[in-house]
PDB file of C-alpha atoms and ligand atoms in Angstrom:
ATOM      1  CA  MET H 249      -0.787  14.036 -13.444  1.00 94.00           C
ATOM      2  CA  ILE H 250       2.006  13.939 -12.423  1.00 97.00           C
ATOM      3  CA  GLN H 251       5.260  16.776 -12.686  1.00 97.00           C
ATOM      4  CA  ILE H 252       8.560  15.369 -12.764  1.00 97.00           C
ATOM      5  CA  ASP H 253       9.786  19.180 -12.369  1.00 98.00           C
ATOM      6  CA  SER H 254      13.988  19.167 -12.968  1.00 97.00           C
ATOM      7  CA  VAL H 255      14.441  16.747 -11.218  1.00 98.00           C
ATOM      8  CA  THR H 256      17.923  14.976 -10.481  1.00 98.00           C
ATOM      9  CA  LYS H 257      19.485  12.562  -8.588  1.00 98.00           C
ATOM     10  CA  ARG H 258      22.682  11.906  -7.925  1.00 97.00           C
ATOM     11  CA  TYR H 259      23.647   8.675  -5.508  1.00 97.00           C
ATOM     12  CA  PRO H 260      25.893   9.095  -2.187  1.00 97.00           C
ATOM     13  CA  ASP H 261      29.034   7.297  -4.476  1.00 96.00           C
ATOM     14  CA  GLY H 262      28.513  11.211  -6.836  1.00 95.00           C
ATOM     15  CA  THR H 263      26.640   8.685  -9.632  1.00 95.00           C
ATOM     16  CA  VAL H 264      24.012  10.948 -11.401  1.00 96.00           C
ATOM     17  CA  ALA H 265      21.476   8.350 -12.696  1.00 97.00           C
ATOM     18  CA  VAL H 266      19.075  11.335 -13.266  1.00 97.00           C
ATOM     19  CA  ASP H 267      20.064  14.720 -13.989  1.00 96.00           C
ATOM     20  CA  GLU H 268      17.313  17.659 -14.421  1.00 96.00           C
ATOM     21  CA  LEU H 269      14.793  15.280 -16.267  1.00 97.00           C
ATOM     22  CA  SER H 270      11.274  16.972 -17.095  1.00 97.00           C
ATOM     23  CA  LEU H 271       8.383  14.984 -17.457  1.00 96.00           C
ATOM     24  CA  GLU H 272       4.222  15.554 -17.714  1.00 96.00           C
ATOM     25  CA  ILE H 273       1.971  12.474 -17.337  1.00 96.00           C
ATOM     26  CA  PRO H 274      -1.074  12.356 -17.927  1.00 94.00           C
ATOM     27  CA  ASP H 275      -3.462  10.735 -15.926  1.00 94.00           C
ATOM     28  CA  GLY H 276      -5.748   7.467 -17.394  1.00 93.00           C
ATOM     29  CA  SER H 277      -3.276   6.486 -20.075  1.00 93.00           C
ATOM     30  CA  ILE H 278       0.374   4.303 -20.477  1.00 96.00           C
ATOM     31  CA  THR H 279       4.235   6.677 -20.197  1.00 97.00           C
ATOM     32  CA  VAL H 280       6.534   4.379 -20.867  1.00 98.00           C
ATOM     33  CA  LEU H 281      10.089   5.397 -20.201  1.00 98.00           C
ATOM     34  CA  VAL H 282      12.678   3.354 -22.446  1.00 97.00           C
ATOM     35  CA  GLY H 283      16.507   3.720 -23.389  1.00 95.00           C
ATOM     36  CA  PRO H 284      19.736   2.042 -22.389  1.00 94.00           C
ATOM     37  CA  SER H 285      20.715   0.049 -18.730  1.00 93.00           C
ATOM     38  CA  GLY H 286      22.013   1.934 -16.906  1.00 95.00           C
ATOM     39  CA  CYS H 287      20.152   5.203 -18.351  1.00 96.00           C
ATOM     40  CA  GLY H 288      18.347   6.155 -14.559  1.00 97.00           C
ATOM     41  CA  LYS H 289      14.548   4.430 -15.595  1.00 97.00           C
ATOM     42  CA  THR H 290      14.579   2.302 -12.814  1.00 97.00           C
ATOM     43  CA  THR H 291      15.747   5.638 -10.270  1.00 97.00           C
ATOM     44  CA  THR H 292      13.223   7.676 -11.901  1.00 97.00           C
ATOM     45  CA  LEU H 293      10.282   5.002 -11.623  1.00 97.00           C
ATOM     46  CA  ARG H 294      11.603   5.510  -8.154  1.00 97.00           C
ATOM     47  CA  MET H 295      12.223   8.512  -7.243  1.00 98.00           C
ATOM     48  CA  ILE H 296       7.844   8.704  -8.032  1.00 98.00           C
ATOM     49  CA  ASN H 297       6.815   6.823  -4.910  1.00 96.00           C
ATOM     50  CA  ARG H 298      10.225   7.626  -3.017  1.00 97.00           C
ATOM     51  CA  MET H 299      12.059   4.629  -2.992  1.00 96.00           C
ATOM     52  CA  VAL H 300      14.367   6.644  -4.228  1.00 97.00           C
ATOM     53  CA  GLU H 301      15.281   9.872  -2.625  1.00 97.00           C
ATOM     54  CA  LEU H 302      15.346  13.024  -5.161  1.00 97.00           C
ATOM     55  CA  THR H 303      18.384  15.214  -4.661  1.00 97.00           C
ATOM     56  CA  GLY H 304      17.293  17.880  -7.140  1.00 97.00           C
ATOM     57  CA  GLY H 305      14.254  19.287  -8.932  1.00 98.00           C
ATOM     58  CA  ARG H 306      10.432  18.329  -7.401  1.00 98.00           C
ATOM     59  CA  ILE H 307       7.369  15.855  -8.401  1.00 98.00           C
ATOM     60  CA  LEU H 308       4.415  16.831  -8.285  1.00 98.00           C
ATOM     61  CA  LEU H 309       1.254  14.242  -7.778  1.00 96.00           C
ATOM     62  CA  ASP H 310      -1.724  15.991  -7.951  1.00 95.00           C
ATOM     63  CA  GLY H 311      -0.382  18.959  -8.170  1.00 95.00           C
ATOM     64  CA  ALA H 312       1.235  18.731  -4.392  1.00 96.00           C
ATOM     65  CA  ASP H 313       4.274  17.986  -3.826  1.00 97.00           C
ATOM     66  CA  ILE H 314       5.193  14.297  -3.039  1.00 97.00           C
ATOM     67  CA  HIS H 315       7.116  14.617   0.169  1.00 96.00           C
ATOM     68  CA  ALA H 316       2.994  16.577   1.616  1.00 95.00           C
ATOM     69  CA  GLN H 317       2.180  13.486   2.362  1.00 94.00           C
ATOM     70  CA  PRO H 318       3.606  10.382   4.560  1.00 95.00           C
ATOM     71  CA  VAL H 319       5.443   7.727   2.272  1.00 95.00           C
ATOM     72  CA  ASN H 320       2.405   5.392   2.811  1.00 91.00           C
ATOM     73  CA  ALA H 321      -0.208   6.636   2.077  1.00 92.00           C
ATOM     74  CA  LEU H 322       1.683   7.941  -1.662  1.00 94.00           C
ATOM     75  CA  ARG H 323       2.020   4.591  -1.644  1.00 91.00           C
ATOM     76  CA  ARG H 324      -0.750   3.134  -0.952  1.00 89.00           C
ATOM     77  CA  SER H 325      -1.900   5.092  -4.401  1.00 92.00           C
ATOM     78  CA  MET H 326       0.833   3.926  -6.424  1.00 95.00           C
ATOM     79  CA  GLY H 327       0.673   0.139  -6.974  1.00 92.00           C
ATOM     80  CA  TYR H 328       5.001  -1.794  -7.518  1.00 92.00           C
ATOM     81  CA  VAL H 329       5.055  -4.109  -9.910  1.00 90.00           C
ATOM     82  CA  ILE H 330       8.804  -5.324 -11.517  1.00 89.00           C
ATOM     83  CA  GLN H 331      10.818  -7.656 -12.758  1.00 84.00           C
ATOM     84  CA  ASN H 332      10.502 -11.349 -11.286  1.00 79.00           C
ATOM     85  CA  ALA H 333       7.239 -10.548  -9.534  1.00 78.00           C
ATOM     86  CA  GLY H 334       8.302 -10.286  -5.465  1.00 85.00           C
ATOM     87  CA  LEU H 335       6.258 -12.850  -4.838  1.00 92.00           C
ATOM     88  CA  PHE H 336       5.909 -14.179  -0.702  1.00 93.00           C
ATOM     89  CA  GLN H 337       7.210 -17.377  -1.000  1.00 93.00           C
ATOM     90  CA  HIS H 338       5.478 -18.933   1.667  1.00 95.00           C
ATOM     91  CA  ARG H 339       2.099 -17.586   1.164  1.00 95.00           C
ATOM     92  CA  THR H 340      -0.844 -19.670  -1.171  1.00 96.00           C
ATOM     93  CA  ILE H 341      -1.169 -16.784  -5.546  1.00 96.00           C
ATOM     94  CA  VAL H 342      -4.528 -15.372  -3.545  1.00 96.00           C
ATOM     95  CA  ASP H 343      -3.574 -14.388   0.047  1.00 95.00           C
ATOM     96  CA  ASN H 344      -0.256 -12.610  -2.040  1.00 95.00           C
ATOM     97  CA  ILE H 345      -2.733 -11.341  -3.509  1.00 95.00           C
ATOM     98  CA  ALA H 346      -5.007  -9.602  -0.759  1.00 95.00           C
ATOM     99  CA  THR H 347      -2.472  -8.885   1.612  1.00 92.00           C
ATOM    100  CA  VAL H 348      -3.004  -5.533   0.094  1.00 87.00           C
ATOM    101  CA  PRO H 349      -6.268  -5.066   0.639  1.00 89.00           C
ATOM    102  CA  ARG H 350      -6.052  -7.184   4.146  1.00 91.00           C
ATOM    103  CA  MET H 351      -3.351  -4.174   4.767  1.00 86.00           C
ATOM    104  CA  LEU H 352      -6.251  -1.428   4.384  1.00 84.00           C
ATOM    105  CA  GLY H 353      -7.829  -2.974   7.301  1.00 89.00           C
ATOM    106  CA  TRP H 354     -10.540  -5.541   5.615  1.00 92.00           C
ATOM    107  CA  ASP H 355     -11.411  -8.828   7.085  1.00 94.00           C
ATOM    108  CA  ARG H 356      -9.854 -11.603   5.421  1.00 94.00           C
ATOM    109  CA  ASP H 357     -12.853 -12.630   3.372  1.00 95.00           C
ATOM    110  CA  ARG H 358     -13.464  -9.876   1.592  1.00 94.00           C
ATOM    111  CA  ALA H 359      -9.775  -9.205   0.907  1.00 94.00           C
ATOM    112  CA  ARG H 360     -10.241 -13.348  -0.208  1.00 95.00           C
ATOM    113  CA  LYS H 361     -12.632 -12.647  -2.542  1.00 95.00           C
ATOM    114  CA  ARG H 362     -11.066  -8.934  -3.375  1.00 94.00           C
ATOM    115  CA  ALA H 363      -8.386 -11.060  -4.666  1.00 95.00           C
ATOM    116  CA  ARG H 364     -10.269 -13.652  -6.302  1.00 96.00           C
ATOM    117  CA  ASP H 365     -11.888 -11.466  -8.373  1.00 93.00           C
ATOM    118  CA  LEU H 366      -8.327  -9.529  -9.184  1.00 92.00           C
ATOM    119  CA  MET H 367      -7.195 -13.358 -10.987  1.00 94.00           C
ATOM    120  CA  ASP H 368     -10.171 -13.641 -12.725  1.00 91.00           C
ATOM    121  CA  ARG H 369      -9.760  -9.608 -14.123  1.00 88.00           C
ATOM    122  CA  VAL H 370      -5.604 -10.556 -14.652  1.00 87.00           C
ATOM    123  CA  GLY H 371      -6.307 -13.724 -16.388  1.00 88.00           C
ATOM    124  CA  LEU H 372      -5.745 -15.980 -13.760  1.00 92.00           C
ATOM    125  CA  ASP H 373      -7.706 -19.343 -13.941  1.00 94.00           C
ATOM    126  CA  ALA H 374      -9.710 -19.700  -9.759  1.00 95.00           C
ATOM    127  CA  SER H 375      -8.112 -22.760  -9.675  1.00 96.00           C
ATOM    128  CA  LEU H 376      -4.512 -21.788  -8.712  1.00 97.00           C
ATOM    129  CA  ALA H 377      -5.665 -20.073  -6.112  1.00 97.00           C
ATOM    130  CA  LYS H 378      -4.556 -21.765  -3.821  1.00 97.00           C
ATOM    131  CA  ARG H 379      -1.103 -22.390  -5.158  1.00 97.00           C
ATOM    132  CA  TYR H 380       2.536 -21.405  -3.776  1.00 96.00           C
ATOM    133  CA  PRO H 381       4.481 -18.688  -6.421  1.00 95.00           C
ATOM    134  CA  TYR H 382       7.073 -21.701  -7.276  1.00 94.00           C
ATOM    135  CA  GLN H 383       4.404 -24.375  -9.173  1.00 95.00           C
ATOM    136  CA  LEU H 384       3.554 -21.510 -11.441  1.00 93.00           C
ATOM    137  CA  SER H 385       5.138 -20.680 -14.518  1.00 90.00           C
ATOM    138  CA  GLY H 386       6.777 -17.215 -15.113  1.00 88.00           C
ATOM    139  CA  GLY H 387       4.471 -15.047 -16.852  1.00 89.00           C
ATOM    140  CA  GLN H 388       1.371 -16.341 -14.055  1.00 91.00           C
ATOM    141  CA  GLN H 389       3.659 -15.189 -11.453  1.00 93.00           C
ATOM    142  CA  GLN H 390       3.626 -11.516 -13.423  1.00 90.00           C
ATOM    143  CA  ARG H 391       0.164 -11.966 -13.856  1.00 91.00           C
ATOM    144  CA  VAL H 392      -0.236 -12.699 -10.110  1.00 93.00           C
ATOM    145  CA  GLY H 393       2.495  -9.564  -8.800  1.00 92.00           C
ATOM    146  CA  VAL H 394       0.046  -7.294 -11.506  1.00 90.00           C
ATOM    147  CA  ALA H 395      -3.010  -8.392  -9.284  1.00 91.00           C
ATOM    148  CA  ARG H 396      -1.223  -7.688  -6.641  1.00 92.00           C
ATOM    149  CA  ALA H 397      -0.691  -3.936  -7.616  1.00 89.00           C
ATOM    150  CA  LEU H 398      -4.439  -3.089  -8.488  1.00 89.00           C
ATOM    151  CA  ALA H 399      -5.766  -4.819  -5.010  1.00 89.00           C
ATOM    152  CA  ALA H 400      -5.617  -1.651  -3.745  1.00 86.00           C
ATOM    153  CA  ASP H 401      -6.989   0.460  -7.028  1.00 88.00           C
ATOM    154  CA  PRO H 402      -4.348   2.761  -6.620  1.00 92.00           C
ATOM    155  CA  PRO H 403      -5.089   4.772  -9.746  1.00 94.00           C
ATOM    156  CA  VAL H 404      -1.774   4.959 -10.447  1.00 96.00           C
ATOM    157  CA  LEU H 405       0.628   1.622 -11.339  1.00 95.00           C
ATOM    158  CA  LEU H 406       3.979   1.703 -11.208  1.00 96.00           C
ATOM    159  CA  MET H 407       5.911  -1.044 -13.954  1.00 95.00           C
ATOM    160  CA  ASP H 408       9.035  -1.595 -13.507  1.00 95.00           C
ATOM    161  CA  GLU H 409      10.365  -4.003 -16.250  1.00 93.00           C
ATOM    162  CA  PRO H 410       6.663  -6.511 -15.959  1.00 90.00           C
ATOM    163  CA  PHE H 411       7.116  -8.783 -18.232  1.00 89.00           C
ATOM    164  CA  SER H 412      10.344  -8.864 -19.852  1.00 87.00           C
ATOM    165  CA  ALA H 413      11.917 -12.160 -17.473  1.00 83.00           C
ATOM    166  CA  VAL H 414       9.120 -13.921 -19.812  1.00 84.00           C
ATOM    167  CA  ASP H 415       9.485 -15.526 -23.176  1.00 85.00           C
ATOM    168  CA  PRO H 416       8.030 -13.845 -25.905  1.00 87.00           C
ATOM    169  CA  ILE H 417       5.451 -14.919 -26.643  1.00 87.00           C
ATOM    170  CA  VAL H 418       4.022 -14.655 -23.464  1.00 85.00           C
ATOM    171  CA  ARG H 419       4.874 -11.611 -22.944  1.00 88.00           C
ATOM    172  CA  LYS H 420       3.311 -10.365 -26.435  1.00 91.00           C
ATOM    173  CA  VAL H 421       0.087 -11.917 -24.494  1.00 87.00           C
ATOM    174  CA  LEU H 422       0.682  -9.873 -20.706  1.00 87.00           C
ATOM    175  CA  GLN H 423       1.598  -6.475 -23.292  1.00 92.00           C
ATOM    176  CA  ALA H 424      -1.865  -7.417 -24.520  1.00 91.00           C
ATOM    177  CA  GLU H 425      -3.559  -7.705 -21.331  1.00 87.00           C
ATOM    178  CA  LEU H 426      -2.892  -4.737 -20.266  1.00 91.00           C
ATOM    179  CA  LEU H 427      -3.955  -3.291 -23.071  1.00 93.00           C
ATOM    180  CA  ARG H 428      -6.853  -4.412 -22.260  1.00 90.00           C
ATOM    181  CA  ILE H 429      -6.729  -3.844 -18.136  1.00 88.00           C
ATOM    182  CA  GLN H 430      -5.949  -0.078 -18.673  1.00 90.00           C
ATOM    183  CA  ALA H 431      -8.485   0.367 -20.786  1.00 90.00           C
ATOM    184  CA  GLU H 432     -10.695  -1.291 -18.592  1.00 89.00           C
ATOM    185  CA  LEU H 433      -9.911   0.909 -15.183  1.00 89.00           C
ATOM    186  CA  GLY H 434      -8.262   3.694 -16.686  1.00 91.00           C
ATOM    187  CA  LYS H 435      -4.765   3.778 -14.837  1.00 94.00           C
ATOM    188  CA  THR H 436      -2.863   6.599 -14.661  1.00 96.00           C
ATOM    189  CA  ILE H 437       0.288   3.980 -15.678  1.00 96.00           C
ATOM    190  CA  VAL H 438       4.555   4.498 -15.445  1.00 97.00           C
ATOM    191  CA  PHE H 439       5.882   1.809 -17.349  1.00 97.00           C
ATOM    192  CA  VAL H 440       9.548   0.549 -17.480  1.00 97.00           C
ATOM    193  CA  THR H 441      11.480  -0.945 -20.963  1.00 96.00           C
ATOM    194  CA  HIS H 442      15.016  -1.536 -22.100  1.00 94.00           C
ATOM    195  CA  ASP H 443      12.228  -1.854 -25.865  1.00 94.00           C
ATOM    196  CA  ILE H 444      12.347   0.126 -28.373  1.00 93.00           C
ATOM    197  CA  ASP H 445       9.616  -2.048 -29.700  1.00 94.00           C
ATOM    198  CA  GLU H 446       7.735  -3.060 -25.488  1.00 95.00           C
ATOM    199  CA  ALA H 447       7.881   1.315 -26.004  1.00 96.00           C
ATOM    200  CA  ILE H 448       5.586   2.060 -29.136  1.00 95.00           C
ATOM    201  CA  LYS H 449       3.581  -1.262 -28.377  1.00 96.00           C
ATOM    202  CA  LEU H 450       1.808   0.441 -25.305  1.00 96.00           C
ATOM    203  CA  GLY H 451       2.640   4.013 -24.886  1.00 97.00           C
ATOM    204  CA  ASP H 452       0.664   6.831 -25.588  1.00 96.00           C
ATOM    205  CA  MET H 453       3.348   9.129 -24.714  1.00 96.00           C
ATOM    206  CA  VAL H 454       7.299   7.491 -25.137  1.00 97.00           C
ATOM    207  CA  ALA H 455       9.586   9.004 -22.807  1.00 97.00           C
ATOM    208  CA  VAL H 456      13.932   8.012 -24.319  1.00 96.00           C
ATOM    209  CA  LEU H 457      16.088   8.794 -21.947  1.00 96.00           C
ATOM    210  CA  ARG H 458      19.548   8.445 -22.679  1.00 94.00           C
ATOM    211  CA  THR H 459      22.673   7.727 -20.024  1.00 92.00           C
ATOM    212  CA  GLY H 460      23.029   9.875 -17.657  1.00 90.00           C
ATOM    213  CA  GLY H 461      19.984  10.577 -17.003  1.00 92.00           C
ATOM    214  CA  LYS H 462      18.853  12.659 -19.185  1.00 94.00           C
ATOM    215  CA  LEU H 463      15.414  13.029 -21.457  1.00 95.00           C
ATOM    216  CA  ALA H 464      15.816  12.463 -25.488  1.00 94.00           C
ATOM    217  CA  GLN H 465      12.538  12.080 -26.567  1.00 95.00           C
ATOM    218  CA  TYR H 466       9.415  12.668 -25.660  1.00 96.00           C
ATOM    219  CA  ALA H 467       6.400  11.671 -28.086  1.00 96.00           C
ATOM    220  CA  PRO H 468       3.014   9.650 -28.945  1.00 96.00           C
ATOM    221  CA  PRO H 469       4.409   7.191 -30.738  1.00 95.00           C
ATOM    222  CA  ASP H 470       4.001   7.383 -33.860  1.00 93.00           C
ATOM    223  CA  GLU H 471       5.724  10.998 -33.414  1.00 92.00           C
ATOM    224  CA  LEU H 472       8.749   9.732 -32.475  1.00 89.00           C
ATOM    225  CA  LEU H 473      11.956   9.967 -34.059  1.00 77.00           C
ATOM    226  CA  SER H 474      14.133   7.225 -35.437  1.00 69.00           C
ATOM    227  CA  ALA H 475      17.728   9.026 -34.403  1.00 51.00           C
TER     228      ALA H 475
HETATM  229  P1  ADP S 100      17.824   1.767 -15.594  1.00 65.21           P
HETATM  230  O1  ADP S 100      17.138   1.209 -14.922  1.00 65.21           O
HETATM  231  O2  ADP S 100      17.901   2.786 -16.858  1.00 65.21           O
HETATM  232  O3  ADP S 100      19.403   0.778 -15.935  1.00 65.21           O
HETATM  233  P2  ADP S 100      19.202   2.635 -12.983  1.00 65.21           P
HETATM  234  O4  ADP S 100      18.596   4.135 -12.782  1.00 65.21           O
HETATM  235  O5  ADP S 100      19.079   1.072 -12.409  1.00 65.21           O
HETATM  236  O6  ADP S 100      19.334   2.800 -14.500  1.00 65.21           O
HETATM  237  O7  ADP S 100      20.662   3.907 -12.754  1.00 65.21           O
HETATM  238  C1  ADP S 100      21.348   4.369 -13.292  1.00 65.21           C
HETATM  239  C2  ADP S 100      22.798   4.762 -12.704  1.00 65.21           C
HETATM  240  O8  ADP S 100      22.813   5.090 -11.896  1.00 65.21           O
HETATM  241  C3  ADP S 100      23.134   3.812 -13.206  1.00 65.21           C
HETATM  242  O9  ADP S 100      24.496   4.576 -13.734  1.00 65.21           O
HETATM  243  C4  ADP S 100      23.557   2.912 -11.757  1.00 65.21           C
HETATM  244  O10 ADP S 100      25.168   2.503 -12.242  1.00 65.21           O
HETATM  245  C5  ADP S 100      23.397   4.438 -11.092  1.00 65.21           C
HETATM  246  N1  ADP S 100      22.963   3.695 -10.056  1.00 65.21           N
HETATM  247  C6  ADP S 100      21.937   2.836  -9.760  1.00 65.21           C
HETATM  248  N2  ADP S 100      21.491   2.476  -7.932  1.00 65.21           N
HETATM  249  C7  ADP S 100      22.686   3.327  -7.313  1.00 65.21           C
HETATM  250  C8  ADP S 100      23.044   3.584  -6.686  1.00 65.21           C
HETATM  251  N3  ADP S 100      22.761   2.490  -5.522  1.00 65.21           N
HETATM  252  N4  ADP S 100      24.391   3.787  -5.666  1.00 65.21           N
HETATM  253  C9  ADP S 100      25.058   4.439  -6.726  1.00 65.21           C
HETATM  254  N5  ADP S 100      24.776   3.994  -7.745  1.00 65.21           N
HETATM  255  C10 ADP S 100      23.533   3.758  -8.723  1.00 65.21           C
HETATM  256  P1  ADP S 101      14.142  -4.925  -6.457  1.00 65.21           P
HETATM  257  O1  ADP S 101      14.568  -6.605  -6.469  1.00 65.21           O
HETATM  258  O2  ADP S 101      14.053  -4.679  -8.460  1.00 65.21           O
HETATM  259  O3  ADP S 101      15.750  -4.378  -6.441  1.00 65.21           O
HETATM  260  P2  ADP S 101      14.022  -4.091  -4.579  1.00 65.21           P
HETATM  261  O4  ADP S 101      14.272  -4.911  -4.069  1.00 65.21           O
HETATM  262  O5  ADP S 101      14.779  -2.618  -3.834  1.00 65.21           O
HETATM  263  O6  ADP S 101      13.632  -4.433  -5.766  1.00 65.21           O
HETATM  264  O7  ADP S 101      13.222  -4.036  -3.353  1.00 65.21           O
HETATM  265  C1  ADP S 101      11.382  -3.296  -3.774  1.00 65.21           C
HETATM  266  C2  ADP S 101      10.765  -4.886  -3.238  1.00 65.21           C
HETATM  267  O8  ADP S 101       9.405  -3.573  -2.253  1.00 65.21           O
HETATM  268  C3  ADP S 101       9.639  -5.408  -3.820  1.00 65.21           C
HETATM  269  O9  ADP S 101      10.389  -6.694  -4.232  1.00 65.21           O
HETATM  270  C4  ADP S 101       8.809  -5.448  -4.069  1.00 65.21           C
HETATM  271  O10 ADP S 101       7.310  -6.838  -2.870  1.00 65.21           O
HETATM  272  C5  ADP S 101       8.632  -4.271  -2.414  1.00 65.21           C
HETATM  273  N1  ADP S 101       7.050  -2.720  -2.381  1.00 65.21           N
HETATM  274  C6  ADP S 101       5.972  -3.605  -3.698  1.00 65.21           C
HETATM  275  N2  ADP S 101       5.802  -2.617  -3.321  1.00 65.21           N
HETATM  276  C7  ADP S 101       6.621  -1.345  -2.737  1.00 65.21           C
HETATM  277  C8  ADP S 101       5.700  -0.082  -2.843  1.00 65.21           C
HETATM  278  N3  ADP S 101       4.718   0.531  -3.599  1.00 65.21           N
HETATM  279  N4  ADP S 101       6.903   0.882  -2.423  1.00 65.21           N
HETATM  280  C9  ADP S 101       8.185   0.216  -2.267  1.00 65.21           C
HETATM  281  N5  ADP S 101       8.701  -1.207  -1.845  1.00 65.21           N
HETATM  282  C10 ADP S 101       7.236  -1.460  -2.232  1.00 65.21           C
END
């Protein structure tokens, strides 16, 4: 479980992006952070893996403060997926995914084998392995991003608008596949979107934030008030 306990982020210029936010994110399910642009979703997500440091409150992972372990160890336990996939442009697809197990010290053949298994898992045809990111569609690139995030088998996946830049039909396919992957692998997923329909479709729990970084609602999708 990830416990966000009265967390505040005030950026150095004085902007309060997140204001005393408390949330308990259960294991093995999808929690969606939704709300308008600028309401603090990305900041919240990045505080969980310490890409952004909080300025008040605390975040606990399985009961321990996220500052109790080295930041690299924390990040290894959390896959991270962003909007435009953030792939290494000069590396092939298989090597983009294999980068993570290589960083964990796996030899190249084992890392590539793992990468090919993951390509299969996220629905990427094996024939794409030797291509470069620019040779893939946006939807395929996002699949690579998801495969790379899964490569070290982290218990947690942090996903920041991963499907927002792909066309609506591909987005539906990717959403369905995320639900399938989640059912198979049982990851703890924190998913950021500004799209309430996506939040309702994907979330086991939905946290609605409002401008100023305050929590408006936190409920399963069928209990959200349409206020
Ligand atoms: P969201 O992901 O919901 O769009 P963000 O977390 O990106 O929201 O931003 C929340 C607020 O914090 C916004 O007002 C944004 O302008 C501000 N903000 C984000 N990053 C910084 C930063 N590095 N310095 C100052 N303000 C920032
Ligand atoms: P954005 O493109 O959303 O603005 P940034 O440029 O601020 O993102 O930095 C995010 C980058 O950090 C990503 O491009 C990504 O490659 C890299 N990254 C990947 N995984 C992690 C992780 N677990 N923790 C920190 N950074 C990561």
